[in-house]
Amino acid sequence: MEAVQVETIEGQDHQESKKGTSLLRTCFNGLNALSGVGLLSTSYALSEGGWLSLLLLFAVAVLFFYTGLLLHRCMEANPLIRTYPDIGGAAFGWKGRMFISIFMSLELYFCAVEFLILEGDSFEKLFPNTTLFASTKLSVKQGFTILGALVVLPTTWLKSLGLLSFVSASGVFASIVVICSVFWVGAVDGVGFQERGVLFRKSGLTTAVSMYCYCYCGHAVFPTLRNSMKDRSQFHKVLIACFSLTTLGYGTMAVLGYLMYGQNIMSQVTLNIPLEKISSQIAIYATLINPLSKYALIITPVATSIEEKLPYFLTGRSINIVVRTVLVLSTLTMALTIPFFGSVMSFIGSFLGVVVAILFPCICYLKLSGPWRRLGLELMMLALVLLVGSLIVTVGTYDSVRKIIGDLRSE
């Protein structure tokens, strides 16, 4: 009976795969999930840890790529697995499914909050003296944060990842524009690359690692992307392309920003660049596109998780729109309450990002594949990854929460 069920599911998967997204479109979605917002803060992370911390960026990339492959292997081993919570359910039953669902949703939710914070910061940089919100009690940043939420709202109503891939393509293009514009500011517009920086800063190492981890927080979306593909066996190629290209972009931006502003770099490099230059304005406008293009992709798994748990009589297109609208409004409330870009990024990376992207994939893979039953190189590697991940969660979360509390008290 089980064999018949698996065969039936595989047949369904084959039929669904014909309607799925292509390898190229999935790469666009994957690149959009990994690149963008973190691009703006790698320079700040580099200033926190010093030049040697750049090695940690590449180490984090390899680590997160490996755990992405583990998720792919878990899904290959069991055709019943379609989502990230399914992996937890296959490994540990309903408790594993619920645990992963909670952490996955929290990670994606706070990433969406971070996007709205970025929108407010960027708009405030462009229009610091606007009178658009003069008749309200809102500050310029708060007003533009609300405006950003209203703009992204319609994109969340799209349920097809094939359609979202076109939105994702604009986000990938925007990331390239940001890098080129920042380079132009330094090379042509007179800012220069004269800063030497420091070789190593022990005091900022925790912040640097936490922010690097945030840059690769895409694992919660990976199973959804894989399940949307025409040929799911090619997903490892998507991971290779996405991690290689995003790491190249992150490393380039980190070096450019640090050479330009050194220890004076702000949490977003676009907050440093001179606004009167056209290239600077292009960089900031491109920055605004990233959250707009990424928000829907990030919030879709959270919305889908909620919609699947609703009673059968609460289904339909109108209910989906209501659920996604409520999600947008709640993330807007959080963005207005805790508008601290760098501190929130560190918290997401060190706690939610590492738990979802490092600890859960390793634990579930151990359970499903059983390498713990035999001593070997893979078991040793998994144990090392779990140890490193646990260390980042403990130290990084404490440091980021302490900074958020300090920011709230200083307001």
Coordinates of C-alpha atoms in Angstrom, one line a residue:
M1 CA 0.0 0.0 0.0
E2 CA 2.8 2.4 0.9
A3 CA 4.7 1.6 -2.3
V4 CA 1.5 2.3 -4.3
Q5 CA 1.0 5.6 -2.4
V6 CA 4.6 6.7 -3.1
E7 CA 4.3 5.7 -6.8
T8 CA 1.1 7.8 -7.0
I9 CA 2.7 10.8 -5.4
E10 CA 5.7 10.5 -7.8
G11 CA 3.3 10.4 -10.7
Q12 CA 1.5 13.5 -9.4
D13 CA 4.9 15.2 -8.9
H14 CA 5.8 14.4 -12.5
Q15 CA 2.5 15.9 -13.8
E16 CA 2.9 19.0 -11.5
S17 CA 6.5 19.4 -12.6
K18 CA 5.4 20.1 -16.2
K19 CA 3.6 23.2 -14.9
G20 CA 6.5 24.2 -12.6
T21 CA 9.0 27.0 -12.9
S22 CA 12.1 26.6 -15.0
L23 CA 15.7 26.3 -13.7
L24 CA 16.4 29.9 -14.7
R25 CA 13.3 31.3 -13.0
T26 CA 14.0 29.3 -9.9
C27 CA 17.5 30.8 -9.9
F28 CA 16.0 34.3 -10.0
N29 CA 13.8 33.4 -7.1
G30 CA 16.7 31.9 -5.2
L31 CA 19.0 34.8 -5.9
N32 CA 16.3 37.2 -4.8
A33 CA 15.8 35.3 -1.6
L34 CA 19.5 35.4 -0.7
S35 CA 20.7 38.7 -2.1
G36 CA 19.5 42.3 -1.6
V37 CA 19.1 43.7 1.9
G38 CA 22.1 42.0 3.4
L39 CA 24.1 43.6 0.5
L40 CA 23.9 47.0 2.1
S41 CA 25.3 45.9 5.5
T42 CA 28.3 43.7 4.6
S43 CA 30.5 46.7 4.7
Y44 CA 29.4 47.5 8.2
A45 CA 29.9 43.9 9.2
L46 CA 33.4 44.0 7.8
S47 CA 34.1 47.2 9.8
E48 CA 32.9 45.4 13.0
G49 CA 35.2 42.4 12.5
G50 CA 38.1 43.8 10.5
W51 CA 39.6 42.6 7.2
L52 CA 40.1 39.1 8.5
S53 CA 36.4 38.7 9.1
L54 CA 36.0 38.6 5.4
L55 CA 37.2 35.0 5.6
L56 CA 34.2 34.4 7.9
L57 CA 31.8 35.6 5.1
F58 CA 33.1 32.8 2.8
A59 CA 33.0 30.3 5.7
V60 CA 29.4 31.2 6.4
A61 CA 28.5 30.9 2.7
V62 CA 30.0 27.4 2.5
L63 CA 28.3 26.4 5.8
F64 CA 24.9 27.6 4.6
F65 CA 25.3 26.0 1.2
Y66 CA 26.1 22.7 2.8
T67 CA 22.9 22.8 4.9
G68 CA 20.9 23.8 1.9
L69 CA 22.1 20.6 0.2
L70 CA 21.0 18.7 3.3
L71 CA 17.5 20.0 2.8
H72 CA 17.6 18.9 -0.8
R73 CA 18.7 15.4 0.2
C74 CA 16.0 15.2 2.8
M75 CA 13.4 16.0 0.1
E76 CA 14.9 13.6 -2.4
A77 CA 14.8 10.7 0.1
N78 CA 11.0 11.0 0.7
P79 CA 8.6 12.1 -2.1
L80 CA 6.0 12.9 0.6
I81 CA 8.1 15.9 1.6
R82 CA 7.0 19.1 -0.1
T83 CA 7.7 21.9 2.4
Y84 CA 10.2 22.7 5.2
P85 CA 7.7 21.7 7.9
D86 CA 7.2 18.4 6.0
I87 CA 10.9 17.7 6.7
G88 CA 10.4 18.2 10.4
G89 CA 7.3 16.0 10.3
A90 CA 9.1 13.2 8.5
A91 CA 11.9 13.3 11.0
F92 CA 10.1 13.9 14.3
G93 CA 6.4 13.7 13.7
W94 CA 3.9 16.5 14.4
K95 CA 6.2 18.0 17.1
G96 CA 9.0 18.4 14.5
R97 CA 6.5 19.9 12.0
M98 CA 5.2 22.4 14.5
F99 CA 8.6 23.4 15.8
I100 CA 10.0 24.0 12.4
S101 CA 6.9 25.8 11.3
I102 CA 7.1 28.3 14.2
F103 CA 10.8 29.1 13.7
M104 CA 10.5 29.2 9.9
S105 CA 7.6 31.6 10.1
L106 CA 9.3 33.8 12.7
E107 CA 12.4 34.1 10.6
L108 CA 10.5 35.0 7.4
Y109 CA 8.3 37.3 9.4
F110 CA 11.1 39.3 10.9
C111 CA 12.9 39.5 7.5
A112 CA 9.7 41.1 6.2
V113 CA 9.9 43.6 9.1
E114 CA 13.5 44.3 8.2
F115 CA 12.4 45.2 4.6
L116 CA 10.0 47.8 5.8
I117 CA 12.6 49.3 8.1
L118 CA 14.9 49.6 5.2
E119 CA 12.2 51.3 3.1
G120 CA 11.7 53.9 5.8
D121 CA 15.5 54.5 6.1
S122 CA 16.0 54.8 2.4
F123 CA 13.1 57.1 1.7
E124 CA 14.1 59.3 4.7
K125 CA 17.6 59.6 3.2
L126 CA 16.2 60.7 -0.2
F127 CA 13.6 63.1 1.2
P128 CA 14.8 64.2 4.6
N129 CA 12.8 67.5 4.6
T130 CA 9.6 66.3 3.0
T131 CA 6.3 67.9 4.1
L132 CA 4.3 65.0 2.8
F133 CA 3.4 63.9 6.4
A134 CA 3.4 67.4 7.9
S135 CA -0.4 67.2 8.7
T136 CA 0.1 64.0 10.7
K137 CA 2.0 63.1 13.9
L138 CA 4.2 60.7 11.9
S139 CA 7.9 61.3 11.4
V140 CA 9.3 61.2 7.9
K141 CA 10.7 57.7 8.5
Q142 CA 7.4 56.4 9.9
G143 CA 5.4 57.9 7.1
F144 CA 7.6 56.4 4.4
T145 CA 7.6 53.0 6.2
I146 CA 3.8 53.0 6.0
L147 CA 4.0 54.0 2.3
G148 CA 6.3 51.1 1.6
A149 CA 3.9 48.7 3.2
L150 CA 1.1 49.9 1.0
V151 CA 3.3 49.5 -2.1
V152 CA 4.3 45.8 -1.3
L153 CA 0.7 44.8 -0.3
P154 CA -0.6 44.0 -3.8
T155 CA 2.5 41.9 -4.6
T156 CA 1.7 39.6 -1.6
W157 CA -1.6 38.6 -3.3
L158 CA 0.2 36.8 -6.1
K159 CA 0.3 33.1 -5.2
S160 CA 2.2 31.8 -8.3
L161 CA 6.0 31.6 -7.9
G162 CA 6.2 31.6 -11.7
L163 CA 4.7 35.1 -11.6
L164 CA 6.8 36.1 -8.6
S165 CA 9.9 35.2 -10.6
F166 CA 9.4 38.3 -12.8
V167 CA 9.3 40.4 -9.7
S168 CA 12.4 38.6 -8.4
A169 CA 14.3 39.4 -11.6
S170 CA 13.8 43.1 -10.9
G171 CA 15.3 42.5 -7.4
V172 CA 18.4 40.7 -8.8
F173 CA 18.9 43.5 -11.3
A174 CA 18.5 46.1 -8.5
S175 CA 21.3 44.4 -6.5
I176 CA 23.6 44.7 -9.5
V177 CA 22.8 48.3 -9.9
V178 CA 23.5 49.0 -6.2
I179 CA 27.0 47.5 -6.4
C180 CA 27.8 49.4 -9.7
S181 CA 26.5 52.7 -8.3
V182 CA 28.5 52.4 -5.0
F183 CA 31.6 51.6 -7.0
W184 CA 30.9 54.7 -9.2
V185 CA 30.6 56.9 -6.1
G186 CA 34.0 55.8 -4.9
A187 CA 35.9 55.6 -8.2
V188 CA 34.4 58.6 -10.2
D189 CA 32.4 60.9 -7.8
G190 CA 35.4 61.7 -5.6
V191 CA 34.8 59.6 -2.4
G192 CA 37.8 57.4 -3.2
F193 CA 39.0 54.1 -1.7
Q194 CA 41.6 55.6 0.7
E195 CA 40.5 54.0 4.0
R196 CA 42.7 51.2 5.3
G197 CA 40.5 49.9 8.1
V198 CA 41.7 47.5 10.7
L199 CA 43.0 44.0 10.3
F200 CA 40.9 42.4 13.2
R201 CA 38.4 43.6 15.8
K202 CA 37.6 41.0 18.4
S203 CA 34.9 43.1 20.0
G204 CA 32.9 43.3 16.8
L205 CA 33.3 39.7 15.7
T206 CA 30.0 38.5 17.0
T207 CA 28.1 41.2 15.2
A208 CA 30.0 40.5 12.0
V209 CA 29.2 36.8 12.0
S210 CA 25.5 37.5 12.9
M211 CA 25.1 39.9 10.0
Y212 CA 26.9 37.5 7.6
C213 CA 24.5 34.8 8.7
Y214 CA 21.6 37.0 7.9
C215 CA 22.9 37.4 4.3
Y216 CA 22.2 33.7 3.7
C217 CA 18.9 33.3 5.4
G218 CA 17.0 31.7 2.6
H219 CA 16.5 28.1 3.8
A220 CA 12.9 28.5 4.8
V221 CA 12.1 29.3 1.2
F222 CA 14.3 26.6 -0.4
P223 CA 11.8 23.7 -0.2
T224 CA 9.1 25.9 -1.6
L225 CA 11.4 26.9 -4.5
R226 CA 12.4 23.3 -5.1
N227 CA 8.8 22.1 -5.1
S228 CA 7.9 24.7 -7.7
M229 CA 10.5 23.5 -10.2
K230 CA 9.8 21.5 -13.3
D231 CA 12.8 19.3 -12.7
R232 CA 13.5 19.1 -8.9
S233 CA 16.5 17.0 -9.3
Q234 CA 18.3 20.1 -10.6
F235 CA 17.9 22.1 -7.4
H236 CA 21.5 21.5 -6.4
K237 CA 22.5 23.5 -9.4
V238 CA 20.2 26.4 -8.2
L239 CA 22.0 26.3 -4.9
I240 CA 25.5 26.4 -6.5
A241 CA 24.5 29.3 -8.7
C242 CA 22.8 31.3 -6.0
F243 CA 25.4 30.9 -3.3
S244 CA 28.3 31.6 -5.7
L245 CA 26.8 34.8 -7.2
T246 CA 25.5 36.2 -3.9
T247 CA 28.8 35.6 -2.2
L248 CA 30.6 37.4 -5.0
G249 CA 28.2 40.3 -4.6
Y250 CA 28.4 40.4 -0.8
G251 CA 32.2 40.3 -0.8
T252 CA 32.5 43.0 -3.5
M253 CA 30.2 45.4 -1.6
A254 CA 31.9 44.7 1.7
V255 CA 35.3 45.6 0.3
L256 CA 34.0 48.7 -1.6
G257 CA 32.2 50.2 1.3
Y258 CA 35.0 49.5 3.8
L259 CA 37.6 51.0 1.6
M260 CA 35.4 54.1 1.1
Y261 CA 34.4 54.8 4.7
G262 CA 36.4 52.6 7.0
Q263 CA 35.2 52.6 10.6
N264 CA 32.8 55.4 9.8
I265 CA 30.5 53.1 7.8
M266 CA 26.9 53.1 8.9
S267 CA 24.6 50.1 9.1
Q268 CA 23.6 50.6 5.5
V269 CA 26.3 51.9 3.1
T270 CA 23.7 53.9 1.2
L271 CA 23.3 56.1 4.4
N272 CA 27.0 57.2 3.9
I273 CA 27.1 58.1 0.3
P274 CA 26.6 61.8 -0.7
L275 CA 23.0 62.4 -1.8
E276 CA 23.8 65.2 -4.2
K277 CA 25.5 62.7 -6.6
I278 CA 23.3 61.1 -9.3
S279 CA 25.1 57.8 -8.8
S280 CA 24.2 57.9 -5.1
Q281 CA 20.5 58.6 -5.9
I282 CA 20.5 55.7 -8.3
A283 CA 21.9 53.4 -5.6
I284 CA 19.3 54.4 -3.1
Y285 CA 16.4 54.1 -5.6
A286 CA 17.7 50.6 -6.5
T287 CA 17.8 49.9 -2.7
L288 CA 14.1 50.7 -2.5
I289 CA 13.4 48.1 -5.2
N290 CA 14.9 45.2 -3.3
P291 CA 12.5 45.1 -0.4
L292 CA 9.6 45.7 -2.8
S293 CA 10.6 42.7 -4.9
K294 CA 11.6 40.4 -2.1
Y295 CA 8.7 41.0 0.4
A296 CA 6.1 38.8 -1.4
L297 CA 8.6 35.9 -1.9
I298 CA 9.5 35.9 1.8
I299 CA 6.0 36.3 3.2
T300 CA 4.4 33.7 0.9
P301 CA 5.4 30.6 2.9
V302 CA 4.1 32.2 6.1
A303 CA 0.8 33.1 4.5
T304 CA 0.5 29.6 3.0
S305 CA 1.2 28.0 6.4
I306 CA -1.6 30.0 7.9
E307 CA -4.0 29.4 5.1
E308 CA -3.5 25.6 5.3
K309 CA -4.5 25.6 9.0
L310 CA -7.8 27.6 8.4
P311 CA -11.1 25.7 8.6
Y312 CA -12.4 24.3 5.3
F313 CA -15.2 26.9 5.1
L314 CA -12.6 29.7 5.3
T315 CA -11.0 29.1 1.9
G316 CA -11.0 31.0 -1.4
R317 CA -9.3 33.9 -3.0
S318 CA -10.8 36.5 -0.7
I319 CA -9.7 34.8 2.5
N320 CA -6.1 34.5 1.0
I321 CA -6.1 38.3 0.4
V322 CA -7.3 39.0 4.0
V323 CA -4.6 36.7 5.5
R324 CA -1.8 38.4 3.5
T325 CA -3.1 41.9 4.2
V326 CA -3.2 41.2 8.0
L327 CA 0.4 39.9 7.8
V328 CA 1.6 43.0 6.0
L329 CA -0.1 45.2 8.6
S330 CA 1.4 43.3 11.5
T331 CA 4.9 43.5 10.0
L332 CA 4.3 47.2 9.6
T333 CA 3.5 47.6 13.2
M334 CA 6.7 45.8 14.2
A335 CA 8.8 47.9 11.9
L336 CA 7.4 51.1 13.5
T337 CA 8.0 49.7 17.0
I338 CA 11.6 48.5 16.5
P339 CA 13.1 50.5 13.7
F340 CA 16.7 49.5 14.3
F341 CA 18.0 48.0 11.1
G342 CA 21.4 46.7 12.2
S343 CA 20.3 45.3 15.5
V344 CA 17.3 43.5 14.1
M345 CA 19.5 42.1 11.3
S346 CA 21.9 40.7 13.9
F347 CA 19.1 39.1 15.8
I348 CA 17.6 37.5 12.7
G349 CA 20.9 36.2 11.6
S350 CA 22.3 34.9 14.9
F351 CA 19.1 33.3 16.3
L352 CA 16.3 32.6 13.8
G353 CA 18.6 32.3 10.8
V354 CA 21.1 29.9 12.3
V355 CA 18.3 27.7 14.0
V356 CA 16.4 27.4 10.7
A357 CA 19.4 27.2 8.3
I358 CA 22.0 25.3 10.3
L359 CA 20.6 23.4 13.3
F360 CA 17.3 22.1 11.9
P361 CA 18.8 20.8 8.5
C362 CA 21.5 18.9 10.3
I363 CA 19.3 17.4 13.0
C364 CA 16.6 16.4 10.5
Y365 CA 19.2 14.9 8.1
L366 CA 20.7 12.9 10.9
K367 CA 17.3 11.5 11.8
L368 CA 16.2 10.8 8.2
S369 CA 19.4 9.4 6.7
G370 CA 20.9 7.8 9.9
P371 CA 24.6 8.7 9.4
W372 CA 24.8 8.6 13.2
R373 CA 24.7 4.9 13.0
R374 CA 28.1 4.7 11.4
L375 CA 31.2 6.7 12.3
G376 CA 32.6 8.6 9.4
L377 CA 33.6 11.9 7.9
E378 CA 30.0 13.0 7.3
L379 CA 29.1 12.4 10.9
M380 CA 32.1 14.4 12.1
M381 CA 31.2 17.2 9.7
L382 CA 27.6 17.3 11.0
A383 CA 28.8 17.4 14.6
L384 CA 31.1 20.3 13.9
V385 CA 28.4 22.2 12.0
L386 CA 26.0 21.7 15.0
L387 CA 28.7 22.9 17.4
V388 CA 29.5 26.0 15.4
G389 CA 25.8 26.8 15.0
S390 CA 25.0 26.4 18.7
L391 CA 27.9 28.8 19.5
I392 CA 26.6 31.4 17.1
V393 CA 23.1 31.1 18.5
T394 CA 24.2 31.5 22.1
V395 CA 26.6 34.3 21.7
G396 CA 25.1 36.2 18.8
T397 CA 21.5 36.2 20.2
Y398 CA 22.7 37.6 23.5
D399 CA 24.7 40.3 21.9
S400 CA 21.9 41.4 19.4
V401 CA 19.1 41.4 22.1
R402 CA 21.3 43.5 24.3
K403 CA 21.8 46.0 21.5
I404 CA 18.1 46.2 20.7
I405 CA 17.2 46.8 24.4
G406 CA 19.9 49.5 24.5
D407 CA 18.4 51.1 21.3
L408 CA 14.9 51.1 22.8
R409 CA 16.1 52.8 26.0
S410 CA 18.0 55.5 24.2
E411 CA 15.0 56.6 22.1

